[in-house]
mmCIF file of C-alpha atoms in Angstrom:
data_model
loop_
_atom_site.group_PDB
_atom_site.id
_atom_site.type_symbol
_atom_site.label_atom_id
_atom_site.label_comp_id
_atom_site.label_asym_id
_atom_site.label_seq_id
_atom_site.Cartn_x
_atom_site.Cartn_y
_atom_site.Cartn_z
ATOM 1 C CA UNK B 441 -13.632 -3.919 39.764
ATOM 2 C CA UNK B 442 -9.923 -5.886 39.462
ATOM 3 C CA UNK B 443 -11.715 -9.335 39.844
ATOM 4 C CA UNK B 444 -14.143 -8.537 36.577
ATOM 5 C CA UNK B 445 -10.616 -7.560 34.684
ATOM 6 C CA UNK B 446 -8.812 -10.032 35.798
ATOM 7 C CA UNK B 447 -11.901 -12.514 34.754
ATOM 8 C CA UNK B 448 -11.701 -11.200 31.671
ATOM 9 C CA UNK B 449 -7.495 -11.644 31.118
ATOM 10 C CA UNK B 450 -7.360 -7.704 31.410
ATOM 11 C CA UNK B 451 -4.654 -6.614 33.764
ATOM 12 C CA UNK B 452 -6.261 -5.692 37.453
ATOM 13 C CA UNK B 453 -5.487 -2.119 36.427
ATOM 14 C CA UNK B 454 -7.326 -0.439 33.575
ATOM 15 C CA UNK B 455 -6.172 2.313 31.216
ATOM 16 C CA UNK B 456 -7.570 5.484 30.544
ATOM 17 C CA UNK B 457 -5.892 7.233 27.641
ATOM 18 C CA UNK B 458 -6.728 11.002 27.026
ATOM 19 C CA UNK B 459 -5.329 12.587 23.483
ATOM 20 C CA UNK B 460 -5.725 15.717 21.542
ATOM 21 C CA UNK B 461 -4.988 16.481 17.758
ATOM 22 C CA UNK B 462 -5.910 19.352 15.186
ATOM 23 C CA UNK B 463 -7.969 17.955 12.734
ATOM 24 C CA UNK B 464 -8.817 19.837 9.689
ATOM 25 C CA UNK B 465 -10.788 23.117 10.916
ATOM 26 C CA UNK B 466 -11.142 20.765 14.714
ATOM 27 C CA UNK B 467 -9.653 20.040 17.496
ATOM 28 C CA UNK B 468 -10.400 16.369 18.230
ATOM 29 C CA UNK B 469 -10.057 14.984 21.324
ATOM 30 C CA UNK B 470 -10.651 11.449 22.472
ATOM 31 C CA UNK B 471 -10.754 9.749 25.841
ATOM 32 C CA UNK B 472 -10.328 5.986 25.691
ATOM 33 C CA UNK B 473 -10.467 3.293 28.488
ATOM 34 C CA UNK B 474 -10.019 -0.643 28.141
ATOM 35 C CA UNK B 475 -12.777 -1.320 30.074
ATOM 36 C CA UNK B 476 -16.427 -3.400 29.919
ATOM 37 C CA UNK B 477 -17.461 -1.219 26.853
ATOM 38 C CA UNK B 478 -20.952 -0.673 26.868
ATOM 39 C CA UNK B 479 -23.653 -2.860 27.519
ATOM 40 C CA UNK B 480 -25.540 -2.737 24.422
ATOM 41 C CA UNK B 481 -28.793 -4.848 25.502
ATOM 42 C CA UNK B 482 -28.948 -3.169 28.581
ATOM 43 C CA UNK B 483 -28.741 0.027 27.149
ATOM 44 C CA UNK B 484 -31.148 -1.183 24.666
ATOM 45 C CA UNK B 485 -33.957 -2.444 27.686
ATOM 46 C CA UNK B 486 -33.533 1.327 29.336
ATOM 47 C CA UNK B 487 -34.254 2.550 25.976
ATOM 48 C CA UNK B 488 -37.392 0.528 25.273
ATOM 49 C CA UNK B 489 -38.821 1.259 29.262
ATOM 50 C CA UNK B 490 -38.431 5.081 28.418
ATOM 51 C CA UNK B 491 -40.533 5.132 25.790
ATOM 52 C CA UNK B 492 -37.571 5.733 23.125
ATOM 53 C CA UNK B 493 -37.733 4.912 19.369
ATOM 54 C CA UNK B 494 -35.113 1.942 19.233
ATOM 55 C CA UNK B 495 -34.818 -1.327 17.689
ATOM 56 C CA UNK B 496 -32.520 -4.849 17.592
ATOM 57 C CA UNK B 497 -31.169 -3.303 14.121
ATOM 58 C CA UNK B 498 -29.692 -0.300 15.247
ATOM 59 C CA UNK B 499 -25.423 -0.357 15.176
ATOM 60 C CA UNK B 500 -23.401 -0.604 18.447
ATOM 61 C CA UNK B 501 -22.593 3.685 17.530
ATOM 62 C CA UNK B 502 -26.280 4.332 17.357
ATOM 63 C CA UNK B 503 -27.005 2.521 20.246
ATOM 64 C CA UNK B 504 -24.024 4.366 22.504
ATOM 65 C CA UNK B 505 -25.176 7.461 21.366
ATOM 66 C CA UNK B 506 -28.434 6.596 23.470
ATOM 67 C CA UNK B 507 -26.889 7.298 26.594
ATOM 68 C CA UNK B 508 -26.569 11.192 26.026
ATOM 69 C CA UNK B 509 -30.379 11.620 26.083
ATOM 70 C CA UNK B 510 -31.789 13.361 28.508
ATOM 71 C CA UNK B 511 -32.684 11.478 31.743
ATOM 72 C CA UNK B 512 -30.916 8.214 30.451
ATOM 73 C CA UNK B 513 -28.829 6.174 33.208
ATOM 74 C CA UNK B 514 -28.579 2.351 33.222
ATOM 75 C CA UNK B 515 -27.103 2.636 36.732
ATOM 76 C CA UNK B 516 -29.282 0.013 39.187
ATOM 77 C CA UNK B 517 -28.354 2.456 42.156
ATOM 78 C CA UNK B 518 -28.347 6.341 42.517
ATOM 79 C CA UNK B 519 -24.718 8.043 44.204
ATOM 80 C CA UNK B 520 -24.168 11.372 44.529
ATOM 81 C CA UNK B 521 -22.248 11.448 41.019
ATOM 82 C CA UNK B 522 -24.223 8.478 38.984
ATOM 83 C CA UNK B 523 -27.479 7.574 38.165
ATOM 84 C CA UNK B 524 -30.077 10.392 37.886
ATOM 85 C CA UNK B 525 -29.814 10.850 34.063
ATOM 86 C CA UNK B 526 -27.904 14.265 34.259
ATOM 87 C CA UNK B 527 -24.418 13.557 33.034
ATOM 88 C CA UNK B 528 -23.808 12.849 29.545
ATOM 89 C CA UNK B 529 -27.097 14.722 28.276
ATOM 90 C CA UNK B 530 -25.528 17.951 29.918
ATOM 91 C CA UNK B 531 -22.334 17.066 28.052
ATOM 92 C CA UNK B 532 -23.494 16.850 24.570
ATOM 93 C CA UNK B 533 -25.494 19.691 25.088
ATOM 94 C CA UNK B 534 -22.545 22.005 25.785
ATOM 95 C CA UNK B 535 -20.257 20.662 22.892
ATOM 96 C CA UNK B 536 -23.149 21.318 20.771
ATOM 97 C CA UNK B 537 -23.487 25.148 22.189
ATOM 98 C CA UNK B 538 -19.962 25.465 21.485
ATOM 99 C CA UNK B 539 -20.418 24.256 17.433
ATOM 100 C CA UNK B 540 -18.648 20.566 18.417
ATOM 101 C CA UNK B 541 -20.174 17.338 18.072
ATOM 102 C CA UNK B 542 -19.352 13.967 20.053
ATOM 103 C CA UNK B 543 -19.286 10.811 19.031
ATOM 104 C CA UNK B 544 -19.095 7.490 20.274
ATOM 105 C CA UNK B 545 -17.325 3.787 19.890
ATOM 106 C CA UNK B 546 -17.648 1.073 21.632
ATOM 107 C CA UNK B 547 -17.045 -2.868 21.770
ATOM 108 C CA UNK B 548 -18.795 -5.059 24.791
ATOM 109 C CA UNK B 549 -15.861 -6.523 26.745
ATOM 110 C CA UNK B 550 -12.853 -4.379 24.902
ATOM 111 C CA UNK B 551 -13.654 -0.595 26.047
ATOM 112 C CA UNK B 552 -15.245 2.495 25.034
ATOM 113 C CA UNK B 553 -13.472 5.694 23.377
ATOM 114 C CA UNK B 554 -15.125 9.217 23.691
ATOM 115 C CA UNK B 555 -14.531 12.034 20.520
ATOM 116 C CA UNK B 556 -15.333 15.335 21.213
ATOM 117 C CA UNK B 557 -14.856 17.761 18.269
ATOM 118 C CA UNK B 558 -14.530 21.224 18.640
ATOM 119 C CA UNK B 559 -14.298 24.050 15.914
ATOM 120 C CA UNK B 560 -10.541 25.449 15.819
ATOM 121 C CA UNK B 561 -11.806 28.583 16.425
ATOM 122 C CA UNK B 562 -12.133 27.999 20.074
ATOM 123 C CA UNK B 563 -8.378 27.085 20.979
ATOM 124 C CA UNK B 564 -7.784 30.295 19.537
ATOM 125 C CA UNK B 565 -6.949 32.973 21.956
ATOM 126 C CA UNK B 566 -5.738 36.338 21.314
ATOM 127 C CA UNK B 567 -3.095 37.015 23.914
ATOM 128 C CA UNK B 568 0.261 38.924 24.639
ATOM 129 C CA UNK B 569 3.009 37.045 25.166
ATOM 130 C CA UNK B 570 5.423 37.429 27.986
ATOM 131 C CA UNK B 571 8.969 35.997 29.006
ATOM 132 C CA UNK B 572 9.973 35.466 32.624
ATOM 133 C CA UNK B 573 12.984 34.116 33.129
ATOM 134 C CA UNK B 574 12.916 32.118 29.637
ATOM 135 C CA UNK B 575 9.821 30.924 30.267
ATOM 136 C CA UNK B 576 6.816 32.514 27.559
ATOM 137 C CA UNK B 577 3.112 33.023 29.004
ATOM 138 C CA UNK B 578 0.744 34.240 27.928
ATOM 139 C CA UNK B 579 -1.674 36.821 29.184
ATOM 140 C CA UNK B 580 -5.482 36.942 27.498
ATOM 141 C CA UNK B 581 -5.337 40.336 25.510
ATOM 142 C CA UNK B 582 -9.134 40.910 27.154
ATOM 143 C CA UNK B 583 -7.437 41.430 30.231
ATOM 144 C CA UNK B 584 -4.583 43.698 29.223
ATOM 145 C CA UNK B 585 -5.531 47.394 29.204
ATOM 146 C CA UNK B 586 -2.198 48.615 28.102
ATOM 147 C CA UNK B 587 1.087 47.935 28.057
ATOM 148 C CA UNK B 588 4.082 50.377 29.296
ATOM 149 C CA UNK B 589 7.732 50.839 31.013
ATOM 150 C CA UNK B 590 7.856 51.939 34.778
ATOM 151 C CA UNK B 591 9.983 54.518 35.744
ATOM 152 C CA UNK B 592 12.407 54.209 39.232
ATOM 153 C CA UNK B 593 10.555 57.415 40.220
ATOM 154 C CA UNK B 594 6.867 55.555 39.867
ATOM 155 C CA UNK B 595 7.293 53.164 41.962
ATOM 156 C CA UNK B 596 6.539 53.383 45.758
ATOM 157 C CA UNK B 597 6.894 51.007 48.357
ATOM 158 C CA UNK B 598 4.244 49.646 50.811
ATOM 159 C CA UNK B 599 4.297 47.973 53.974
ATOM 160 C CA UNK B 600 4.999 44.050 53.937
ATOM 161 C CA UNK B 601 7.674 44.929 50.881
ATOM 162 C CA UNK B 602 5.243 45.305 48.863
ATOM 163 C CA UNK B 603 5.088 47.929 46.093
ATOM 164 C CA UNK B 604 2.888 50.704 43.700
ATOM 165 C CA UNK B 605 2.909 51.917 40.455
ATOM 166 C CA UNK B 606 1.469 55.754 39.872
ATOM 167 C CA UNK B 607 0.501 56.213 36.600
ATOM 168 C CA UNK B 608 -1.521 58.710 35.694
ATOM 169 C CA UNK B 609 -1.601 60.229 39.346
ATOM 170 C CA UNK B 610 -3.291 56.528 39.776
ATOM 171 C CA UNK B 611 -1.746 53.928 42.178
ATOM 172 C CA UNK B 612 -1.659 50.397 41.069
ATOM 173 C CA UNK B 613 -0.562 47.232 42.441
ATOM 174 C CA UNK B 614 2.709 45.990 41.036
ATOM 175 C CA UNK B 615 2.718 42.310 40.185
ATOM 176 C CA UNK B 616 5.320 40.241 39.799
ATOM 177 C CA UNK B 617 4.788 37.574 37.153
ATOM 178 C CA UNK B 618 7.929 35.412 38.636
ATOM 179 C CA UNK B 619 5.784 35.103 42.119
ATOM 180 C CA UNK B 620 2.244 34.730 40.505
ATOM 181 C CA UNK B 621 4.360 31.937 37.915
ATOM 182 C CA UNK B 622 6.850 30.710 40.702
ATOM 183 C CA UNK B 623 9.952 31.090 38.595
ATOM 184 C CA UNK B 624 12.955 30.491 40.119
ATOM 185 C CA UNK B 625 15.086 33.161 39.787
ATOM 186 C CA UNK B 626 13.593 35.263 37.454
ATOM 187 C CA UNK B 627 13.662 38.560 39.922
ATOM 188 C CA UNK B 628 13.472 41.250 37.507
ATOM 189 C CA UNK B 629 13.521 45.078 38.034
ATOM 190 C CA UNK B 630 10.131 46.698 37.400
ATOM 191 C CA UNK B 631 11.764 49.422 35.339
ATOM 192 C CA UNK B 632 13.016 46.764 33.001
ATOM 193 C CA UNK B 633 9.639 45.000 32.085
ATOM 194 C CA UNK B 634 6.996 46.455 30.292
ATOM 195 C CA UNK B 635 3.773 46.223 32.472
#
């Protein structure tokens, strides 16, 4: 809402700032808006009329880390994308399946910031790197079966101008990594590329 921003000397438009670092053995990142921040007592009230073990003492973190129980929503209205309880619970959940944890900050009136940490170990991905064109990609090793250089006499061509590769008395599709990555000019001869 630009009139609640502006009423509170924010500019109409709000940030949203989304960031990523390595951490020791994590990567951490953190999604930050300049927003309401959360509404403690209100968060507090839903608490209390579902029963939950709360009180006045607990710290703003404790009390934002209420919303990712299951079922929780302060929303007065239910959309098709808010207020049934099934968002953040689901969240935590996975980042917990996947060895992370996430945390919470907030200040009423100044915004909220989001920390997901996740063990390194997941932004690790064994892969084999290709060039096209000067550009390096690279393919997930689970989906390489091997790796090996075409011959002129293997390759066949198909109707449409598009072509085979027999290997093994086997015919396989030949794809072109500069079409599949759009690289300009990077039109390569199969023969010269190891597939």
């Amino acid at each position: 809402m630009p009139e609640k921003r502006l009423e509170a000397g924010k500019n109409a438009v709000g940030n949203l700032i989304l960031s990523a670092e390595h951490q020791g053995g994590n990567i951490c990142i953190e999604v930050t808006d300049d927003g309401a921040g959360l509404n403690r007592e209100r968060i507090l009230a839903k608490a209390m009329s579902q029963g939950m073990a709360v009180n006045e003492n607990m710290t703003d973190d404790e009390v934002g880390m209420l919303i990712f129980a299951p079922g929780f929503s302060t929303a007065e209205q239910v959309t098709d994308v808010s207020g049934r309880g099934v968002g953040m619970d689901v969240v935590k959940r996975n980042i917990q399946e996947m060895g992370g944890h996430v945390e919470i900050q907030s200040k009423q009136g100044s915004g909220t910031t989001i920390r997901i940490l996740l063990p390194l170990t997941l932004a690790i991905l064994d892969g084999m790197s290709v060039r096209v064109a000067g550009e390096v990609f690279i393919l997930p090793l689970n989906a390489v079966m091997e790796s090996l250089q075409p011959r002129e006499e293997d390759l066949h061509p198909l109707a449409g101008g598009e072509r085979v590769l027999e290997v093994r008395g086997e015919y396989l599709p030949l794809v072109e990594l500069w079409k599949v990555f759009d690289v300009d000019g990077a039109k390569t001869k199969p023969r010269r590329a190891l597939l």
